[in-house]
N, CA, C and O atoms as a GROMACS GRO file, in nm:
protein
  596
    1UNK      N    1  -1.398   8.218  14.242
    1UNK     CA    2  -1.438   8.357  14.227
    1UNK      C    3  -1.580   8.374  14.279
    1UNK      O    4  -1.655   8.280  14.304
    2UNK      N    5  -1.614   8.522  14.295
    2UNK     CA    6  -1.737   8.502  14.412
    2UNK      C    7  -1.814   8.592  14.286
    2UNK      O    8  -1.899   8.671  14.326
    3UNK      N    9  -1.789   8.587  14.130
    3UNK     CA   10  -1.884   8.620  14.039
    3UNK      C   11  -1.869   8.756  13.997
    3UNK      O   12  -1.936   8.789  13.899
    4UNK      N   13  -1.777   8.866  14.063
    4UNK     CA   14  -1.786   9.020  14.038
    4UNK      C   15  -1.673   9.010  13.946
    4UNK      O   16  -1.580   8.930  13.958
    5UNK      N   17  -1.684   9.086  13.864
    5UNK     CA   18  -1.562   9.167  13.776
    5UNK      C   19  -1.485   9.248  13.846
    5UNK      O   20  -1.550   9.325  13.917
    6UNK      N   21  -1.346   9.263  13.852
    6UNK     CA   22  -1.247   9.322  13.840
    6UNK      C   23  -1.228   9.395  13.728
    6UNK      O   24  -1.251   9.348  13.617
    7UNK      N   25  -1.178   9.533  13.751
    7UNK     CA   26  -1.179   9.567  13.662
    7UNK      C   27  -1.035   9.696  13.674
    7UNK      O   28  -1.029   9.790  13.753
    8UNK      N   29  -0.923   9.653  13.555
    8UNK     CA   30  -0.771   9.716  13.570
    8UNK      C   31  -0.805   9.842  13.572
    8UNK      O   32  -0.901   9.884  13.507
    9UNK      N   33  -0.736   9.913  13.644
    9UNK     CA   34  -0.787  10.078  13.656
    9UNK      C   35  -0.593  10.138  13.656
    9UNK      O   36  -0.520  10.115  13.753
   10UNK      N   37  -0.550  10.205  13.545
   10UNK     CA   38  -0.412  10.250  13.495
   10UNK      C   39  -0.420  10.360  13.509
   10UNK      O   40  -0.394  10.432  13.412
   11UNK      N   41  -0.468  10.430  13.660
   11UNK     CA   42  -0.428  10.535  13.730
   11UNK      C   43  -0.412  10.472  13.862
   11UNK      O   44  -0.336  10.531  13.939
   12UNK      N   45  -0.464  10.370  13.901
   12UNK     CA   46  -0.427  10.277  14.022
   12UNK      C   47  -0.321  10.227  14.004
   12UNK      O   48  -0.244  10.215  14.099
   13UNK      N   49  -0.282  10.179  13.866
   13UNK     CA   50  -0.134  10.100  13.851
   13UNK      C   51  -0.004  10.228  13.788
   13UNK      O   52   0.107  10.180  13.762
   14UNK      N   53  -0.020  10.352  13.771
   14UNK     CA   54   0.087  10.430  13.784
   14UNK      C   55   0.118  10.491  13.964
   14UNK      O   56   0.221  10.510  14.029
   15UNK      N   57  -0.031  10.505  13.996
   15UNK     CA   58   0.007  10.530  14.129
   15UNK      C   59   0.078  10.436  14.229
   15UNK      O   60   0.143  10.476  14.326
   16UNK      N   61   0.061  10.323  14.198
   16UNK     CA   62   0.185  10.233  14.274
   16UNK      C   63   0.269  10.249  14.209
   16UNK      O   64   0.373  10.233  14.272
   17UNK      N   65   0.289  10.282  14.079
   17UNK     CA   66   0.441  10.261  14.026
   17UNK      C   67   0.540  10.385  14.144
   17UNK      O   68   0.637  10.386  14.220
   18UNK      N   69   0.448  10.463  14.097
   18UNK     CA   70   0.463  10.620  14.172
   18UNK      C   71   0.554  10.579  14.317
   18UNK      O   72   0.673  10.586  14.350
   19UNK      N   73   0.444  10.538  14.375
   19UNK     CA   74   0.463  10.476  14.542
   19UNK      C   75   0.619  10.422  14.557
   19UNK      O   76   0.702  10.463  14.638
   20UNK      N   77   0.636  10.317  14.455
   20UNK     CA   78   0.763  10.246  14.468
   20UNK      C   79   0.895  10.312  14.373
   20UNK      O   80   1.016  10.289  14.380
   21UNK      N   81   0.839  10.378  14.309
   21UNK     CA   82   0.938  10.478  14.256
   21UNK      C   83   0.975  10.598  14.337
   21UNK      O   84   1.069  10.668  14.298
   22UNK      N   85   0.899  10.634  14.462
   22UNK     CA   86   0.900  10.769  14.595
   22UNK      C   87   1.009  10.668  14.682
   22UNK      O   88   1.111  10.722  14.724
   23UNK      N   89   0.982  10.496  14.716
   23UNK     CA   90   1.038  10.477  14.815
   23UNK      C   91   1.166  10.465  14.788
   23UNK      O   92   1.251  10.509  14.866
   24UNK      N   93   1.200  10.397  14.663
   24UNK     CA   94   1.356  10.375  14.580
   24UNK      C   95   1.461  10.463  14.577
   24UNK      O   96   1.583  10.454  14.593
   25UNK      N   97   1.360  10.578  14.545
   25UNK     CA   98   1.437  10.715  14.502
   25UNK      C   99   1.443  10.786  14.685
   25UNK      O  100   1.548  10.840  14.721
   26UNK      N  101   1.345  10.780  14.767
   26UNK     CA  102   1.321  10.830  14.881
   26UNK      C  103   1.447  10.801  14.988
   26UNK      O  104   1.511  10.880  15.059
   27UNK      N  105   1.458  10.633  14.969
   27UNK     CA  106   1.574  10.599  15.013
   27UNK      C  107   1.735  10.603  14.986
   27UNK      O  108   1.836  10.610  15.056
   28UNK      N  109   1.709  10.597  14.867
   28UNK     CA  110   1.865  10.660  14.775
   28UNK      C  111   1.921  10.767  14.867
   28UNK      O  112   2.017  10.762  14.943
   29UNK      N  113   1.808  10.897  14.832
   29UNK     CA  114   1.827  11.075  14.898
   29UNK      C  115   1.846  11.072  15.033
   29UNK      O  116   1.899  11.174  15.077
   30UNK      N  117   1.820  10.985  15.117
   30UNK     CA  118   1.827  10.968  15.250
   30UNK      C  119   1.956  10.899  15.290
   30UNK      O  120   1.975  10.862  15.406
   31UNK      N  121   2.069  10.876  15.166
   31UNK     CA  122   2.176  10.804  15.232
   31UNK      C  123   2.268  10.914  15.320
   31UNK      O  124   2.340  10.866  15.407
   32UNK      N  125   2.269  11.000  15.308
   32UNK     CA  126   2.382  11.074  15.352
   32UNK      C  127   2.441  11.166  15.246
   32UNK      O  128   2.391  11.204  15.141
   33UNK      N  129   2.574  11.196  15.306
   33UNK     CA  130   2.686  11.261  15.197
   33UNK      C  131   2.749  11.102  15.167
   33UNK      O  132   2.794  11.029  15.256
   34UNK      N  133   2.743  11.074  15.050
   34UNK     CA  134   2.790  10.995  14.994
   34UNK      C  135   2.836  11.006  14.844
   34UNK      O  136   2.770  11.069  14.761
   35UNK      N  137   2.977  10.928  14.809
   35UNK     CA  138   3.002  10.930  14.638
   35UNK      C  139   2.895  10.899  14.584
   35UNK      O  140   2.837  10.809  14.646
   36UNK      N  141   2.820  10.952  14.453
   36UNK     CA  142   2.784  10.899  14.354
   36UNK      C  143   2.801  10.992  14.248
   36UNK      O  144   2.777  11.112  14.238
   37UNK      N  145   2.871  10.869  14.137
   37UNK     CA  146   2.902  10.937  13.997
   37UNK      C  147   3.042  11.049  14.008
   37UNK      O  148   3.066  11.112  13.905
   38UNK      N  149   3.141  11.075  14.140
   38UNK     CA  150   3.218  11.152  14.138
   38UNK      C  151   3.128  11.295  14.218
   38UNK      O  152   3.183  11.388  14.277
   39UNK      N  153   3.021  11.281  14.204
   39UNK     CA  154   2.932  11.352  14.338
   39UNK      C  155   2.947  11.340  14.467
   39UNK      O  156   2.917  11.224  14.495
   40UNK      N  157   2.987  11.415  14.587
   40UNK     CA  158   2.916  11.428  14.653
   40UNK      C  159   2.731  11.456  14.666
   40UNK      O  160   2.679  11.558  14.622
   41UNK      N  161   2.654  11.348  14.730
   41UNK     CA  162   2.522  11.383  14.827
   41UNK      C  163   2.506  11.469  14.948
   41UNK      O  164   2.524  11.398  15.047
   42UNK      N  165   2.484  11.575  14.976
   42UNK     CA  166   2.467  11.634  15.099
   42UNK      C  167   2.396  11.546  15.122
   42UNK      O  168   2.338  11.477  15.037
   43UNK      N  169   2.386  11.528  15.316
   43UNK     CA  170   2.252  11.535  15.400
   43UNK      C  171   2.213  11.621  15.422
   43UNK      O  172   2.279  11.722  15.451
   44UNK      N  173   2.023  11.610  15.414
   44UNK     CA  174   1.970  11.727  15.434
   44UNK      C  175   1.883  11.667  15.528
   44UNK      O  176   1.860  11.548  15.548
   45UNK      N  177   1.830  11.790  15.594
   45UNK     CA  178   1.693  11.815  15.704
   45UNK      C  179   1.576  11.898  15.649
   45UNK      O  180   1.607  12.013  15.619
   46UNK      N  181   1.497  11.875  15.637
   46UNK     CA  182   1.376  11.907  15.574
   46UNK      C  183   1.269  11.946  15.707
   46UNK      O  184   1.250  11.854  15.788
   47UNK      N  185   1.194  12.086  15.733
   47UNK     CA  186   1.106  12.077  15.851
   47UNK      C  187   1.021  12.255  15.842
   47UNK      O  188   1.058  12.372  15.833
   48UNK      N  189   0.908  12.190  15.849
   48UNK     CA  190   0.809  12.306  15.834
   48UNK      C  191   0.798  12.368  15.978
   48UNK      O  192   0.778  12.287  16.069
   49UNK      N  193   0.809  12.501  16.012
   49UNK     CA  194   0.792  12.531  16.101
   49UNK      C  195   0.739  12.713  16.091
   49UNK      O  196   0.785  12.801  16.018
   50UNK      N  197   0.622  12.721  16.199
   50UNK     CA  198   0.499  12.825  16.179
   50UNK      C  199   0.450  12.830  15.978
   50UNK      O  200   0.360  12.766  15.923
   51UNK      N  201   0.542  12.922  15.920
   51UNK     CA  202   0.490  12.945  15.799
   51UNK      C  203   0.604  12.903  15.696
   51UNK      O  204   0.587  12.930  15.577
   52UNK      N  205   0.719  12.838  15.739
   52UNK     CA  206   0.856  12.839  15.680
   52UNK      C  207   0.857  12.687  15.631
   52UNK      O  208   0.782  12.608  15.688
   53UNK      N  209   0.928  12.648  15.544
   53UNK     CA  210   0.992  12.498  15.566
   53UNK      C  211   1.160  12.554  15.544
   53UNK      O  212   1.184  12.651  15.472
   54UNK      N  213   1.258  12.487  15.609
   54UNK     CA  214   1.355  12.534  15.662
   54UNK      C  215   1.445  12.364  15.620
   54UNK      O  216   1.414  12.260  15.677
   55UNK      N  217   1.537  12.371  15.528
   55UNK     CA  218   1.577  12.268  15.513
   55UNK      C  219   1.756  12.328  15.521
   55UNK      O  220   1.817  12.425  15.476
   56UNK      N  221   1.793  12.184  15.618
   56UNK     CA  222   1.977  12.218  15.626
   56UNK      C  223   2.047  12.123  15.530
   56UNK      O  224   1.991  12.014  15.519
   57UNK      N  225   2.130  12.137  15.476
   57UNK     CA  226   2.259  12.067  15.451
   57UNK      C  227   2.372  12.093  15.490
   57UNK      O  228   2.411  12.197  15.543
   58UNK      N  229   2.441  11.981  15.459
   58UNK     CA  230   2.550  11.949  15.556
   58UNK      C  231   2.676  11.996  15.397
   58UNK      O  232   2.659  11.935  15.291
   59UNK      N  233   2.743  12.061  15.405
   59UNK     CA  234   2.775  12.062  15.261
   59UNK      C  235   2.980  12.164  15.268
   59UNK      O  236   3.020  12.262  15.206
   60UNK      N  237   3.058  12.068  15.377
   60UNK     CA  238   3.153  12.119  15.466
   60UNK      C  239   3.301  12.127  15.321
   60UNK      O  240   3.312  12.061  15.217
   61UNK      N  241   3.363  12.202  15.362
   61UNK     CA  242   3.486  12.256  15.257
   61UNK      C  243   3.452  12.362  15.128
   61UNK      O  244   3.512  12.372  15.021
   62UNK      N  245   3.348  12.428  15.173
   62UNK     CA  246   3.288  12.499  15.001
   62UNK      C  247   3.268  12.638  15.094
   62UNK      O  248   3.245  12.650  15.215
   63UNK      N  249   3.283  12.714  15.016
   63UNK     CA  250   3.270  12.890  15.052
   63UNK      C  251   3.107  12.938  14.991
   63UNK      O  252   3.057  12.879  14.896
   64UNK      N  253   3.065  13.007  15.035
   64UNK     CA  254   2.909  13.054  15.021
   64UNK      C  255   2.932  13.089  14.854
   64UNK      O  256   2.828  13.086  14.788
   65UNK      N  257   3.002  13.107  14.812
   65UNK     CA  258   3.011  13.149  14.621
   65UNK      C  259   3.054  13.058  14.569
   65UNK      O  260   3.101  13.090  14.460
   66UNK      N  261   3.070  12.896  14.604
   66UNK     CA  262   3.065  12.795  14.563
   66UNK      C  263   2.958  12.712  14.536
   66UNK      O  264   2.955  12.602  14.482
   67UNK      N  265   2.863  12.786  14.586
   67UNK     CA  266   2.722  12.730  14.638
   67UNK      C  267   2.594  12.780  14.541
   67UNK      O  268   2.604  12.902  14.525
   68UNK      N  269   2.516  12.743  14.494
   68UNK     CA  270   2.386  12.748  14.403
   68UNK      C  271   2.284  12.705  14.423
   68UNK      O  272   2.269  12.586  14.394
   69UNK      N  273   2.198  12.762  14.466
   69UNK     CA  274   2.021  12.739  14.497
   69UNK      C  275   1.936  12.738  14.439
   69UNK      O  276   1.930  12.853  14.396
   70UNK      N  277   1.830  12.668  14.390
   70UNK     CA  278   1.752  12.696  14.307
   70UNK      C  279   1.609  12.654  14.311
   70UNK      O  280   1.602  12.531  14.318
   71UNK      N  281   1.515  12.702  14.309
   71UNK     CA  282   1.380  12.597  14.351
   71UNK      C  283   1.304  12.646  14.188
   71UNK      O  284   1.262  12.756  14.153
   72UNK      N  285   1.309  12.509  14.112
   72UNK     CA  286   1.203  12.428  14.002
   72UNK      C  287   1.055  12.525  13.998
   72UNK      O  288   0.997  12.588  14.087
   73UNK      N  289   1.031  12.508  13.875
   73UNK     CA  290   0.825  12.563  13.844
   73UNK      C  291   0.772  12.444  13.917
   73UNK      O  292   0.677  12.469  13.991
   74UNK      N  293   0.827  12.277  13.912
   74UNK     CA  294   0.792  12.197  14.015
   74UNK      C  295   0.792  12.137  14.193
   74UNK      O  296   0.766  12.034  14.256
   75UNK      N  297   0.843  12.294  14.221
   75UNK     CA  298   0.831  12.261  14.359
   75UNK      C  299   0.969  12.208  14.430
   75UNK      O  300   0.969  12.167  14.546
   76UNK      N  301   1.090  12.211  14.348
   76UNK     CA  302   1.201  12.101  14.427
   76UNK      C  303   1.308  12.207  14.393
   76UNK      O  304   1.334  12.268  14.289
   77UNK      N  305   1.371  12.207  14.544
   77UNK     CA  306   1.518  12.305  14.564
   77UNK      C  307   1.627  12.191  14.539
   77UNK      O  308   1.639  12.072  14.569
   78UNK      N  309   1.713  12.300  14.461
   78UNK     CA  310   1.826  12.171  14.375
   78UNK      C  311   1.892  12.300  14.488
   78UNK      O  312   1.866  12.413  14.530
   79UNK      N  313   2.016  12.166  14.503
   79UNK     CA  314   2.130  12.253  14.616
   79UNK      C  315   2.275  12.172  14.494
   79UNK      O  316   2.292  12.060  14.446
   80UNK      N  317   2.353  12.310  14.488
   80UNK     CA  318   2.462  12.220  14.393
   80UNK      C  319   2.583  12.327  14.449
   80UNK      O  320   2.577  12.442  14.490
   81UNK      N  321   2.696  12.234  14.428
   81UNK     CA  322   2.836  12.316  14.410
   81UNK      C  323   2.973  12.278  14.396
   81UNK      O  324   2.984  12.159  14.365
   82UNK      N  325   3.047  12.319  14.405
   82UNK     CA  326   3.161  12.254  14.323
   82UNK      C  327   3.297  12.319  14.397
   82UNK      O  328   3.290  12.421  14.465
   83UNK      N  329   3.389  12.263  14.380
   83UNK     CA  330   3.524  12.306  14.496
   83UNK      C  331   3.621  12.243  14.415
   83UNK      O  332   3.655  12.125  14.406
   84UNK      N  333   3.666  12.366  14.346
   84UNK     CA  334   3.810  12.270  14.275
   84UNK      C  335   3.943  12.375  14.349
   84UNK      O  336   3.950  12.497  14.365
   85UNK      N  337   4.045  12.255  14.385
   85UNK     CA  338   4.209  12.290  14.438
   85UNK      C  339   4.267  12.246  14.337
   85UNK      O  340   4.231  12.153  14.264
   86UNK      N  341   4.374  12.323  14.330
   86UNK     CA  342   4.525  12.273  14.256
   86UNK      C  343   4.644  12.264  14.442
   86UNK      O  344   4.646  12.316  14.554
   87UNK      N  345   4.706  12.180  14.375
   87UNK     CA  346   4.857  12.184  14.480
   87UNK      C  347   4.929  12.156  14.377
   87UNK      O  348   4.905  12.081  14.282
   88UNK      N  349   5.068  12.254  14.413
   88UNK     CA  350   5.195  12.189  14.324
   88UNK      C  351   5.318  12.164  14.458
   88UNK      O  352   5.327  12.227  14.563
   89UNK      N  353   5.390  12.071  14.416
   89UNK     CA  354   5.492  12.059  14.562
   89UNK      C  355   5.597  12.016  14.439
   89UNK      O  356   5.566  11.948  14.341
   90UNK      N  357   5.732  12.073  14.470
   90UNK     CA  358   5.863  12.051  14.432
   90UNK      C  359   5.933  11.938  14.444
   90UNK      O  360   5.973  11.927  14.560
   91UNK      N  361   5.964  11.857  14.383
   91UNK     CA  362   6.013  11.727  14.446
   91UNK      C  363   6.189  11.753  14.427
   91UNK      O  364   6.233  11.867  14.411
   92UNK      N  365   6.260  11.656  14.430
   92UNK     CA  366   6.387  11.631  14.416
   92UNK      C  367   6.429  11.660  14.265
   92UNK      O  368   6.361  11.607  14.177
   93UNK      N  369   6.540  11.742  14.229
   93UNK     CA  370   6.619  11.699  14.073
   93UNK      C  371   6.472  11.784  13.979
   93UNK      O  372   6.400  11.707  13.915
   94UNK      N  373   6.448  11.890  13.976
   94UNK     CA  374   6.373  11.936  13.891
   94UNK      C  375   6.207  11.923  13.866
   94UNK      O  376   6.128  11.997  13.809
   95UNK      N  377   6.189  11.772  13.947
   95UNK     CA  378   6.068  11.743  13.940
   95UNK      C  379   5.977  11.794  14.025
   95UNK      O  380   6.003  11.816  14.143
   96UNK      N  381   5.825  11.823  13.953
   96UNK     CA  382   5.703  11.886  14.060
   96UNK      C  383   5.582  11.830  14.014
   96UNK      O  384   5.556  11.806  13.896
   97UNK      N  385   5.499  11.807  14.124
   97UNK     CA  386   5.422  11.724  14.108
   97UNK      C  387   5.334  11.810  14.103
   97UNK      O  388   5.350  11.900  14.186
   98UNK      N  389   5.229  11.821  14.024
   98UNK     CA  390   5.081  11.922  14.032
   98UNK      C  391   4.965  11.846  14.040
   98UNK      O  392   4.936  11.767  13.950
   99UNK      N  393   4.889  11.863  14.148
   99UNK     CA  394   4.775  11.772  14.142
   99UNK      C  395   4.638  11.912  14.143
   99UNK      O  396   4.656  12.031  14.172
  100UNK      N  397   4.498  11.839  14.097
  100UNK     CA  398   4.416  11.905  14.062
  100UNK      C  399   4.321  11.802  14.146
  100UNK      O  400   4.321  11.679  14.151
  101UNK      N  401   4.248  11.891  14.203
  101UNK     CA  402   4.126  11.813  14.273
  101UNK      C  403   3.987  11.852  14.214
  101UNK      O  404   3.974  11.974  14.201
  102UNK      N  405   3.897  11.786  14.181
  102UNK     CA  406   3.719  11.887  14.193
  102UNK      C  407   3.613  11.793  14.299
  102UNK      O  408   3.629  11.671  14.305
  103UNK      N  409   3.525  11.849  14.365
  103UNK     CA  410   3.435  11.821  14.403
  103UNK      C  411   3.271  11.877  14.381
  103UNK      O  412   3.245  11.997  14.387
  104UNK      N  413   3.212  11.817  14.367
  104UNK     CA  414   3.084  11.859  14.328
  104UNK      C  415   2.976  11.769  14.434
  104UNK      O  416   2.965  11.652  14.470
  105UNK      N  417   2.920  11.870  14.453
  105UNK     CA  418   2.800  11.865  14.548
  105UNK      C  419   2.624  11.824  14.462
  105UNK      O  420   2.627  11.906  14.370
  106UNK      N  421   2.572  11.795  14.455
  106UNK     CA  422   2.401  11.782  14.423
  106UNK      C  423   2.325  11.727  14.475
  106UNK      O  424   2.345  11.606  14.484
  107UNK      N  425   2.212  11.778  14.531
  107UNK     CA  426   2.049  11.725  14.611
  107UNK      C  427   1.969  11.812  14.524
  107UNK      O  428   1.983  11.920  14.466
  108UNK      N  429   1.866  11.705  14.543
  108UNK     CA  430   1.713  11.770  14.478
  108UNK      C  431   1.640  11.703  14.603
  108UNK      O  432   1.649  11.585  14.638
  109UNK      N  433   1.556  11.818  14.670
  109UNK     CA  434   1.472  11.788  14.775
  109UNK      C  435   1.340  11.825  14.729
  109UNK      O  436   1.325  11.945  14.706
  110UNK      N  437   1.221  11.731  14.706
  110UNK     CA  438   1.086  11.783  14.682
  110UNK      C  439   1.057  11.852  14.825
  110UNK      O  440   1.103  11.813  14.932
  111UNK      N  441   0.962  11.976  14.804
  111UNK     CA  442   0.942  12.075  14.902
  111UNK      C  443   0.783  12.009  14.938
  111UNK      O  444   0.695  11.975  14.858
  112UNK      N  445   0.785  12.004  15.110
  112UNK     CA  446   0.625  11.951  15.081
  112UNK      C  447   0.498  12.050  15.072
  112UNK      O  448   0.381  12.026  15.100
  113UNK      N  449   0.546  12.151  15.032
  113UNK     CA  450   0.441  12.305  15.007
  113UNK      C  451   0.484  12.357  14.953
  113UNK      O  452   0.605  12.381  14.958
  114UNK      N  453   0.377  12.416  14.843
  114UNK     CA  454   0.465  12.585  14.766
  114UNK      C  455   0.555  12.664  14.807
  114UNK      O  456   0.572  12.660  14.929
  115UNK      N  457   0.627  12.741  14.744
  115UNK     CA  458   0.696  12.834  14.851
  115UNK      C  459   0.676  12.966  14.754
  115UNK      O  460   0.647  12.961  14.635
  116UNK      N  461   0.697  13.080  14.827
  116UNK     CA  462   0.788  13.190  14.770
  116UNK      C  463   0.978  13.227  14.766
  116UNK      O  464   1.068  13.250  14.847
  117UNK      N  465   0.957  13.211  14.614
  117UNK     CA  466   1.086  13.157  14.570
  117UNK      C  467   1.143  13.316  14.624
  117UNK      O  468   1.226  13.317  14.714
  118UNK      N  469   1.096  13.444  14.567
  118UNK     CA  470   1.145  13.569  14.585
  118UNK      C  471   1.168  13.582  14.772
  118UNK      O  472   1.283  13.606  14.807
  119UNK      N  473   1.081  13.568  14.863
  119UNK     CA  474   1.122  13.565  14.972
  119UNK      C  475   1.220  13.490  15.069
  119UNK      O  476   1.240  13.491  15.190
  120UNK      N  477   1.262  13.436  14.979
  120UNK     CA  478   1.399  13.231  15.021
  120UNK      C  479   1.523  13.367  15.074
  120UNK      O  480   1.557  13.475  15.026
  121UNK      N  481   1.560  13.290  15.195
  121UNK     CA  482   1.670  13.324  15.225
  121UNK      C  483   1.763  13.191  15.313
  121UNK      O  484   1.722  13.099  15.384
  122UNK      N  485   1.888  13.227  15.274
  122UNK     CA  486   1.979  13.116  15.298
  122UNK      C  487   2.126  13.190  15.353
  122UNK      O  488   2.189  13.294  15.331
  123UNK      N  489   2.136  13.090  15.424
  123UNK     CA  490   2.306  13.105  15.567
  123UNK      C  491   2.368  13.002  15.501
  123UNK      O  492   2.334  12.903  15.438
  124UNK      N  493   2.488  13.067  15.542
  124UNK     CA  494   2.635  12.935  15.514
  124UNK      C  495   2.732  12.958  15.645
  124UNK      O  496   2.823  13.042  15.646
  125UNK      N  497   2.699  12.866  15.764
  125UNK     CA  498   2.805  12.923  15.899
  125UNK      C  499   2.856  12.667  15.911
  125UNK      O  500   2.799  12.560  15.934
  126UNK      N  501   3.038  12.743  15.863
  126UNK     CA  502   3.081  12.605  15.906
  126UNK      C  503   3.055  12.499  15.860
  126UNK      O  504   3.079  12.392  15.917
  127UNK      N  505   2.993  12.513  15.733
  127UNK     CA  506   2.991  12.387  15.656
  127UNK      C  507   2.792  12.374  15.637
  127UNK      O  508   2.721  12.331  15.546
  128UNK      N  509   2.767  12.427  15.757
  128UNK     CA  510   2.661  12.380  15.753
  128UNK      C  511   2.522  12.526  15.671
  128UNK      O  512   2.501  12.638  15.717
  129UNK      N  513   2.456  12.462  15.548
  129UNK     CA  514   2.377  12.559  15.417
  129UNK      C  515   2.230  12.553  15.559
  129UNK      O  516   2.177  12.450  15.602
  130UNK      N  517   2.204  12.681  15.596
  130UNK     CA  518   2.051  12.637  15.592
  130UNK      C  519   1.958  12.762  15.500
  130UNK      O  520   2.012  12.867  15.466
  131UNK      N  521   1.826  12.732  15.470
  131UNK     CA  522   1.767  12.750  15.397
  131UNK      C  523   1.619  12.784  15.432
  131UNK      O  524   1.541  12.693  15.459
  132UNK      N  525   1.582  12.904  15.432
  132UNK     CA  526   1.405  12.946  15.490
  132UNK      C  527   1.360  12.991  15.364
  132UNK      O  528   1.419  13.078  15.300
  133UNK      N  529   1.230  12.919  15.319
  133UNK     CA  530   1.173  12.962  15.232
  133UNK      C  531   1.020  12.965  15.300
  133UNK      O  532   0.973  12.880  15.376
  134UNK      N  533   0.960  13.077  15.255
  134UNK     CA  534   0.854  13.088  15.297
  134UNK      C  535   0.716  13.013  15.234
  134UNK      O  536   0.713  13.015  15.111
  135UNK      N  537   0.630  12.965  15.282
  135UNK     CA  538   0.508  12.859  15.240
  135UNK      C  539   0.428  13.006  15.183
  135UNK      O  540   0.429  13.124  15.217
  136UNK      N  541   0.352  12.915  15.063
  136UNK     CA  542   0.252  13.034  15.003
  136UNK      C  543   0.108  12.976  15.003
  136UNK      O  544   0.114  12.855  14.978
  137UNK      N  545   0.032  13.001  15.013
  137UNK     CA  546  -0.108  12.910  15.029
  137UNK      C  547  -0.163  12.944  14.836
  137UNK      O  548  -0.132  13.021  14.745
  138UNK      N  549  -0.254  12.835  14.860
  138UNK     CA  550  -0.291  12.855  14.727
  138UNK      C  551  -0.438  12.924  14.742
  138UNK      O  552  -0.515  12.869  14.821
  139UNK      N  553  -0.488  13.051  14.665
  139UNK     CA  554  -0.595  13.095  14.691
  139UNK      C  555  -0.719  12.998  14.719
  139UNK      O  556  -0.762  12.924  14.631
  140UNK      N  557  -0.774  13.004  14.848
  140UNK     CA  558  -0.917  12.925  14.910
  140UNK      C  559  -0.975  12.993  14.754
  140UNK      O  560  -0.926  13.093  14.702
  141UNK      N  561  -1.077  12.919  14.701
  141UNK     CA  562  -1.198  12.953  14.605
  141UNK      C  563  -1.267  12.972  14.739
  141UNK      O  564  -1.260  12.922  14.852
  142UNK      N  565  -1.356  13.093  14.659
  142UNK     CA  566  -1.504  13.143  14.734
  142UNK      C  567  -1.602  13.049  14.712
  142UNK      O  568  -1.609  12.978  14.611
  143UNK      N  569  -1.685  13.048  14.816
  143UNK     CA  570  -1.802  12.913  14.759
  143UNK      C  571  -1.914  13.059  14.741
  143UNK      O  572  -1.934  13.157  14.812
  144UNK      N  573  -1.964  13.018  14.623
  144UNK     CA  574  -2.083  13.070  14.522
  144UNK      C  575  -2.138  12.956  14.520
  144UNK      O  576  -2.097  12.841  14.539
  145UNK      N  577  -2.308  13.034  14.472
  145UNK     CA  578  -2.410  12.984  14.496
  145UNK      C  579  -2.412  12.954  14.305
  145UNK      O  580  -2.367  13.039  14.229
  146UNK      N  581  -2.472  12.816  14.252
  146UNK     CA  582  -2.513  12.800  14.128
  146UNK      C  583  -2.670  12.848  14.089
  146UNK      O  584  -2.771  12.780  14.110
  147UNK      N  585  -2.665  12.955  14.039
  147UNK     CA  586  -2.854  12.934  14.023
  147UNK      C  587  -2.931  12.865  13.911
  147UNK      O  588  -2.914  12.877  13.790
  148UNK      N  589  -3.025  12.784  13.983
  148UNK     CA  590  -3.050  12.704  13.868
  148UNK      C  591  -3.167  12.787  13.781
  148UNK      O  592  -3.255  12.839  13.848
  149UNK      N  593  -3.171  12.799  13.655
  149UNK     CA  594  -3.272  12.868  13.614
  149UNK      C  595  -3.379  12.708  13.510
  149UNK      O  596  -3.486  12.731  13.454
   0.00000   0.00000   0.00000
């Protein structure tokens, strides 16, 4: 040892927890449309452009009133929805078979800027959700002078 103290600092060690808990979870959200839990995952696209961030999903067999949007007091648009079929088919000698399907959709995308939730507007063309929400700045503070008396 070259004689200095170290010294544990437990806002340095949540912020890595943080770090490796963003990449775990970062990579999970980035698989695709994939099962989990009887879920569908959309893929999504996430992308700021002039004053907008504009995020797509991919979210194919669901009708626009199957569909639910929502953006958090924390900043994150939950995309959810659900698609349930029945089929019944007649078989031979009296018998019919009834089958019941559900599908359910869920993403939570952290937004990387505020938005205005009242100005969000969203398309459903072919499977494919996209989504413009508008960026809100957070008021600049005025710089004032302190007087010292």
């Amino acid at each position: 040892m070259d004689g200095r103290q170290t010294w544990w600092d437990p806002f340095e060690e949540l912020h890595r927890i943080h770090d490796r808990m963003e990449r775990m979870f970062g990579a999970w959200g980035q698989m695709g449309t994939e099962k989990m839990h009887g879920m569908e995952v959309p893929g999504v696209d996430v992308q700021e452009h002039d004053n907008d961030i504009i995020v797509t999903a991919d979210m194919p067999g669901l009708t626009k009133d199957e569909i639910k949007l929502d953006v958090t007091a924390d900043n994150v648009l939950e995309i959810s929805g659900e698609k349930k079929a029945e089929k019944e088919q007649k078989e031979h000698e009296g018998f019919v078979r009834h089958e019941r399907s559900y599908t359910g959709y869920y993403r939570a995308v952290r937004l990387p800027a505020p938005v205005d939730k009242t100005k969000a507007k969203a398309t459903y063309n072919n499977g494919v959700l996209s989504i413009t929400l508008p960026m809100t700045r957070k008021p600049e503070g005025k710089k004032s002078e302190i007087p010292i008396s």
